[in-house]
CSV table of C-alpha atoms in Angstrom, one decimal:
chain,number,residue,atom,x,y,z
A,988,UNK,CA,0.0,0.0,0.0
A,989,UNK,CA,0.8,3.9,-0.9
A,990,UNK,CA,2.2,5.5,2.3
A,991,UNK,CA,0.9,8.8,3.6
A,992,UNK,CA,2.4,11.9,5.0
A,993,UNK,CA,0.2,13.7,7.5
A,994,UNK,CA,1.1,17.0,9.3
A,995,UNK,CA,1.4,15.6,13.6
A,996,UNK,CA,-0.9,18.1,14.7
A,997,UNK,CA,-3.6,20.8,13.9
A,998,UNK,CA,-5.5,23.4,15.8
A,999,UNK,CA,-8.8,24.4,14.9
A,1000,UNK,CA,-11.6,26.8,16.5
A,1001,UNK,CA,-15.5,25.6,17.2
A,1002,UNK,CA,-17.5,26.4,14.6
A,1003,UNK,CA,-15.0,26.5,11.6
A,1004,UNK,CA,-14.0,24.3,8.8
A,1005,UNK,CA,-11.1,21.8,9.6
A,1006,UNK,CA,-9.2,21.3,6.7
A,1007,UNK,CA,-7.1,18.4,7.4
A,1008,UNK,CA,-4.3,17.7,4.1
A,1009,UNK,CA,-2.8,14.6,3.1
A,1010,UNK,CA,0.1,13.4,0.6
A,1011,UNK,CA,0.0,9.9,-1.2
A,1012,UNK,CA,1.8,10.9,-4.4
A,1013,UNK,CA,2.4,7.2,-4.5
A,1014,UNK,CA,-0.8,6.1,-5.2
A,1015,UNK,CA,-1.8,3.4,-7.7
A,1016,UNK,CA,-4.7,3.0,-9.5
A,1017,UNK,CA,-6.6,0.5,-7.7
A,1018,UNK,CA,-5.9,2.4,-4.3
A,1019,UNK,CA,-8.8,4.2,-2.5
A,1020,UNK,CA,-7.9,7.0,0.1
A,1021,UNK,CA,-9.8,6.4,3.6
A,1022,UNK,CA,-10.5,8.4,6.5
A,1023,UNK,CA,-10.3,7.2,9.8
A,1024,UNK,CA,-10.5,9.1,13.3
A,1025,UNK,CA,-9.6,8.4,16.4
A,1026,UNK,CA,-11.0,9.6,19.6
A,1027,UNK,CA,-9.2,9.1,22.7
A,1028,UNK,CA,-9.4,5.2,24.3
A,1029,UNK,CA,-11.9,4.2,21.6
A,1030,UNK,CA,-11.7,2.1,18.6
A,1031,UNK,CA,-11.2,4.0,15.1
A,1032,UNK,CA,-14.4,5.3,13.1
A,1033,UNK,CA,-14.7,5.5,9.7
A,1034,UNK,CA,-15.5,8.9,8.4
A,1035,UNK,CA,-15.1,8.6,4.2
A,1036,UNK,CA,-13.4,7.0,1.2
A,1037,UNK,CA,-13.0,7.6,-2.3
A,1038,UNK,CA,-11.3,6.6,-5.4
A,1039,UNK,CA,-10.8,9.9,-7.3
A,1040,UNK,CA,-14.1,11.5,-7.1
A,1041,UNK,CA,-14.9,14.3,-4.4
A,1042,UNK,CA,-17.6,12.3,-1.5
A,1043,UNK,CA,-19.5,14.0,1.2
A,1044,UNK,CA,-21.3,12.4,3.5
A,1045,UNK,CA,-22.9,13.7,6.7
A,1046,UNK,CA,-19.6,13.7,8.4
A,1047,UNK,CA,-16.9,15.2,6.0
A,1048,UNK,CA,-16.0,15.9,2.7
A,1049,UNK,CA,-13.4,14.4,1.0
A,1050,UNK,CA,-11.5,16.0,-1.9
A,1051,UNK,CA,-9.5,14.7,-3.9
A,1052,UNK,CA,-6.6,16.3,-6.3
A,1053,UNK,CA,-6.8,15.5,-10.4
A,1054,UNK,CA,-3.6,13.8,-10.3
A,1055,UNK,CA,-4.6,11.4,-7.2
A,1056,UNK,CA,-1.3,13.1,-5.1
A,1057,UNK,CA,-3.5,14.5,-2.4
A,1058,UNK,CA,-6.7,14.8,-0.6
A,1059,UNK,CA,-8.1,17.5,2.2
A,1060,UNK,CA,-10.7,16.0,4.7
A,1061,UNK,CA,-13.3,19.2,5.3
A,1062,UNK,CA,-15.2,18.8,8.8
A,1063,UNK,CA,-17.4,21.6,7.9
A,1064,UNK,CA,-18.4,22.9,11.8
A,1065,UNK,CA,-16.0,21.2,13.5
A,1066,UNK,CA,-17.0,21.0,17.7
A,1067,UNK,CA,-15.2,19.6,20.7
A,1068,UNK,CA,-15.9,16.0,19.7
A,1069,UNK,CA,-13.9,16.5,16.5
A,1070,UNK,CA,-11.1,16.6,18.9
A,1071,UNK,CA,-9.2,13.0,17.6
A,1072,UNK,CA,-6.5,11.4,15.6
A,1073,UNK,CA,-7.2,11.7,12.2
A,1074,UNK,CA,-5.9,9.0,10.1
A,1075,UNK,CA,-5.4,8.8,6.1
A,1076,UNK,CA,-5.0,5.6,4.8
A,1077,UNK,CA,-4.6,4.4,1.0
A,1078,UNK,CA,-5.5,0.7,0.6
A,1079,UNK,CA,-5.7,-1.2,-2.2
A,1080,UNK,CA,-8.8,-3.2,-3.1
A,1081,UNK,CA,-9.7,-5.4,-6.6
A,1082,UNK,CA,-7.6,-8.1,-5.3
A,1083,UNK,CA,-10.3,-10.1,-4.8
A,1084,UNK,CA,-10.7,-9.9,-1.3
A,1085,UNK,CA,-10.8,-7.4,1.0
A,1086,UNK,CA,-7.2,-6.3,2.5
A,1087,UNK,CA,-6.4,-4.4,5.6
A,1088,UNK,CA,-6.0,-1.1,6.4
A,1089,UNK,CA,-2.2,0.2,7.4
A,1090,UNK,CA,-2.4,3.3,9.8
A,1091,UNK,CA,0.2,5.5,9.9
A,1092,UNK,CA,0.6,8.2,12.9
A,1093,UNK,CA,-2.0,10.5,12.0
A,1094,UNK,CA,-3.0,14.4,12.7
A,1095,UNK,CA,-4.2,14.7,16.1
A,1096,UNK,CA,-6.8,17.7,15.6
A,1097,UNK,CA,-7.5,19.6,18.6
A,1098,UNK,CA,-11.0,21.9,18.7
A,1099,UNK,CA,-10.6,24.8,20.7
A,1100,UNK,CA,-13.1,27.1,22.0
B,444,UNK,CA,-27.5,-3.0,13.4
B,445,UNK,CA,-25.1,-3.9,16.2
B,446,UNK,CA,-21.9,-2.9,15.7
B,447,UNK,CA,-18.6,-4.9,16.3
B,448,UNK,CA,-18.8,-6.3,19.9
B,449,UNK,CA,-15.6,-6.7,22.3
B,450,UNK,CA,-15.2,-8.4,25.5
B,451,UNK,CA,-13.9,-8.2,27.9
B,452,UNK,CA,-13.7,-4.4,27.8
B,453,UNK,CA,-10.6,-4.9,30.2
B,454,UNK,CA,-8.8,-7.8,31.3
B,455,UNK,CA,-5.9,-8.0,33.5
B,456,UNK,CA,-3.7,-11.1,34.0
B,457,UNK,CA,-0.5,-12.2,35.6
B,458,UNK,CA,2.5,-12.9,33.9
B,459,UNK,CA,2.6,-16.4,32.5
B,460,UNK,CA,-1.4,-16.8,32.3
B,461,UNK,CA,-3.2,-16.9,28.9
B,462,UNK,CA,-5.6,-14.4,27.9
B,463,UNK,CA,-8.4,-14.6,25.4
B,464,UNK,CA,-10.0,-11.6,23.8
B,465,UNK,CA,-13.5,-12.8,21.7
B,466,UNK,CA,-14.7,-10.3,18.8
B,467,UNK,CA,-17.8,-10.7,17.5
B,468,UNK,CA,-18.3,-8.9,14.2
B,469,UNK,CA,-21.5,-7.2,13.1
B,470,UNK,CA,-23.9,-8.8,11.4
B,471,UNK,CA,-23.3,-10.4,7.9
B,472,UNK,CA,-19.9,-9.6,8.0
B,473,UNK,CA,-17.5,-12.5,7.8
B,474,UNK,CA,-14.1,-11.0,7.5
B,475,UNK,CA,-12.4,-10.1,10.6
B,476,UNK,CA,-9.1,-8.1,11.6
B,477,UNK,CA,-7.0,-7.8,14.8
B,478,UNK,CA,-5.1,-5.1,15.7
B,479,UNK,CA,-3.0,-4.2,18.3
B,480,UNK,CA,-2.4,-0.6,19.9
B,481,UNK,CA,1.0,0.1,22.8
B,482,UNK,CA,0.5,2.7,24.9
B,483,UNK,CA,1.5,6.1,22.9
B,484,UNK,CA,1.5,4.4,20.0
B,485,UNK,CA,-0.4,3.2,16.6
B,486,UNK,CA,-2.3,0.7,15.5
B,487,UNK,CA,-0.6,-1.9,14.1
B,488,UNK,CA,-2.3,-4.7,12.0
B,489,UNK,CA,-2.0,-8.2,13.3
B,490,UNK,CA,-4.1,-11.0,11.7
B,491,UNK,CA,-6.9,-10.9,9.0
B,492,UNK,CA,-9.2,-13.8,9.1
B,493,UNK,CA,-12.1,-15.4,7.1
B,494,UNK,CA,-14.8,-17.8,8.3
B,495,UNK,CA,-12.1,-20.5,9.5
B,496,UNK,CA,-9.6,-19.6,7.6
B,497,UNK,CA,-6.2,-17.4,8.2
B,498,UNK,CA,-5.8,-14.8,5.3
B,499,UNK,CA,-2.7,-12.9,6.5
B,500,UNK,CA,-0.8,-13.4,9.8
B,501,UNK,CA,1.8,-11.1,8.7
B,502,UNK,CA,1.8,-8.9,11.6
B,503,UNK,CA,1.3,-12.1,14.4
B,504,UNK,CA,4.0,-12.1,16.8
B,505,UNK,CA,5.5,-16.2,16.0
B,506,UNK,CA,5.0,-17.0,19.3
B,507,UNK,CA,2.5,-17.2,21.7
B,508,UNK,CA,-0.1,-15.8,19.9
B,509,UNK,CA,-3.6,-17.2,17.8
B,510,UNK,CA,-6.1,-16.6,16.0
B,511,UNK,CA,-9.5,-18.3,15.4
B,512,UNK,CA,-12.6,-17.4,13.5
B,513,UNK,CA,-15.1,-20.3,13.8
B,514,UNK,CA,-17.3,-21.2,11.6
B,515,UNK,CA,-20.2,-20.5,14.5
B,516,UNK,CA,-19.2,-17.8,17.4
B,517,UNK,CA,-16.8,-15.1,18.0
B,518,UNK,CA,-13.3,-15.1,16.7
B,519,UNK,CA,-11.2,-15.3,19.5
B,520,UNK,CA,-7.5,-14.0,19.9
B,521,UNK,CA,-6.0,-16.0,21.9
B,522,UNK,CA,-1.9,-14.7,23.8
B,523,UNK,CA,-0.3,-17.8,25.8
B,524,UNK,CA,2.4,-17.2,28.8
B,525,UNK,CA,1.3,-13.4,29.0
B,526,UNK,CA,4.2,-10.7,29.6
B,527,UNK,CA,4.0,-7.3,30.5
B,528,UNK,CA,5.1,-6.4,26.8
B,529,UNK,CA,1.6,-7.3,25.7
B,530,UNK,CA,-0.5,-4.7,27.9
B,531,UNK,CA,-1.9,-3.1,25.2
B,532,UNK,CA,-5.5,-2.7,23.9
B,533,UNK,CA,-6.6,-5.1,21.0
B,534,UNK,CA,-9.0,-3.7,18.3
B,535,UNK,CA,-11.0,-5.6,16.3
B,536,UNK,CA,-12.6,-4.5,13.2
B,537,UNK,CA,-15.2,-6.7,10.4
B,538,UNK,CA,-16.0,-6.0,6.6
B,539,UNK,CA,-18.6,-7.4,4.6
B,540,UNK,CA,-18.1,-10.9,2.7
B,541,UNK,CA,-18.5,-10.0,-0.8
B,542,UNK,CA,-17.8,-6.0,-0.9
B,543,UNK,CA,-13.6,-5.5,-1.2
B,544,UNK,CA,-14.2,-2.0,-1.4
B,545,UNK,CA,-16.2,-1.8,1.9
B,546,UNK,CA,-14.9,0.1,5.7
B,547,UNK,CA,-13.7,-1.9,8.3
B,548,UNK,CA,-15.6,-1.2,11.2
B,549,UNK,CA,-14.1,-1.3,14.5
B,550,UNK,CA,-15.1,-2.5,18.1
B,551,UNK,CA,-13.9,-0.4,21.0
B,552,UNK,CA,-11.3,-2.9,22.3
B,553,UNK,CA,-10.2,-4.7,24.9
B,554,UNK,CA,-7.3,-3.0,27.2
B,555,UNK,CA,-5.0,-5.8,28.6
B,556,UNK,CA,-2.9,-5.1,31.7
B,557,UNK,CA,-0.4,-7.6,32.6
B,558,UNK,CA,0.8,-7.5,36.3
């Protein structure tokens, strides 16, 4: 799999976008890019994934660049529960079955008031 | 829909016992994956198992440690001859049977202490 390269940490205030970058300028063809977060003592929660199509769903956006190098994960209103690791994984699927994810060490995104 | 299901949620065991972690996986799904989390530190991908089958062991310790996935009830991780090295929560995560391109979902652990 593709590896990642995530800033350690971000700071963002309640209320405002989080714009959380990622680099995989490694990334094959058959390689999704997937979300994961973190929140402290729990098991990881999905957020979003995608291929090379932008995808929202009614936790984030995910975009993703034309040339498949990058991606920004947008928490629109981000709140005090946003405050997590924020993990970007690339994984490769088609292989006909699924395959695991590899996390790497994340952004640890802290809300502030 | 239940989600992945953990237990225990903590155990704690002397050095040189065995402990057994059981994950059940949400329903329909019949691929499980075991991870392992030290203190401070990331996940880190264990064992992926099938309905009674191993698919990748890759990151299994050689020693010590199993991994089952019956064909009925939980899989079960299982660490013989426990040392203090293994305190550590264990994460297990399920995906559907026939969708590659489907999330792993994750339970919320079991936290080992070893005394």
């Amino acid at each position: 799999d593709a590896k990642t390269t995530q800033p350690p940490s971000m700071d963002c205030a309640e209320g405002r976008a989080a714009n959380l970058p990622c680099n995989h300028s490694t990334i094959s063809g058959n390689e999704y890019v997937y979300w994961y977060r973190q929140i402290h003592s729990q098991g990881p929660q999905y957020i979003i994934h995608g291929l090379k199509n932008n995808e929202t769903n009614e936790m984030a956006s995910l975009i993703i660049t034309e040339d498949r190098k990058s991606s920004t994960l947008i928490l629109p209103h981000a709140t005090l529960r946003d405050t997590a690791v924020y993990y970007c994984i690339v994984r490769v699927v088609g292989t006909g079955t699924a395959s695991k994810l590899t996390f790497g060490t994340g952004t640890r995104l802290q809300v502030t008031l | 829909n239940a989600g992945v299901m953990q237990n225990p949620r903590h155990l704690v065991r002397r050095r040189g016992q065995e402990a057994r972690l059981r994950c059940s996986p949400m329903k329909g799904h019949s691929h499980v994956y075991w991870y392992r989390q030290l203190p401070e530190e990331g996940l880190k991908f264990m064992v992926y198992l099938q309905k009674e089958n191993i698919i990748d062991e890759s990151g299994m310790p050689k020693e010590r440690f199993s991994a089952e996935f019956p064909k009925e009830g939980p899989s079960i991780l299982r660490i013989q001859q426990v040392v203090r090295g293994d305190s550590a929560a264990y994460f297990c995560a399920s995906s559907p049977r026939d969708r590659e391109n489907s999330p792993l979902h994750f339970g919320n652990g079991t936290r080992l202490t070893v005394t």
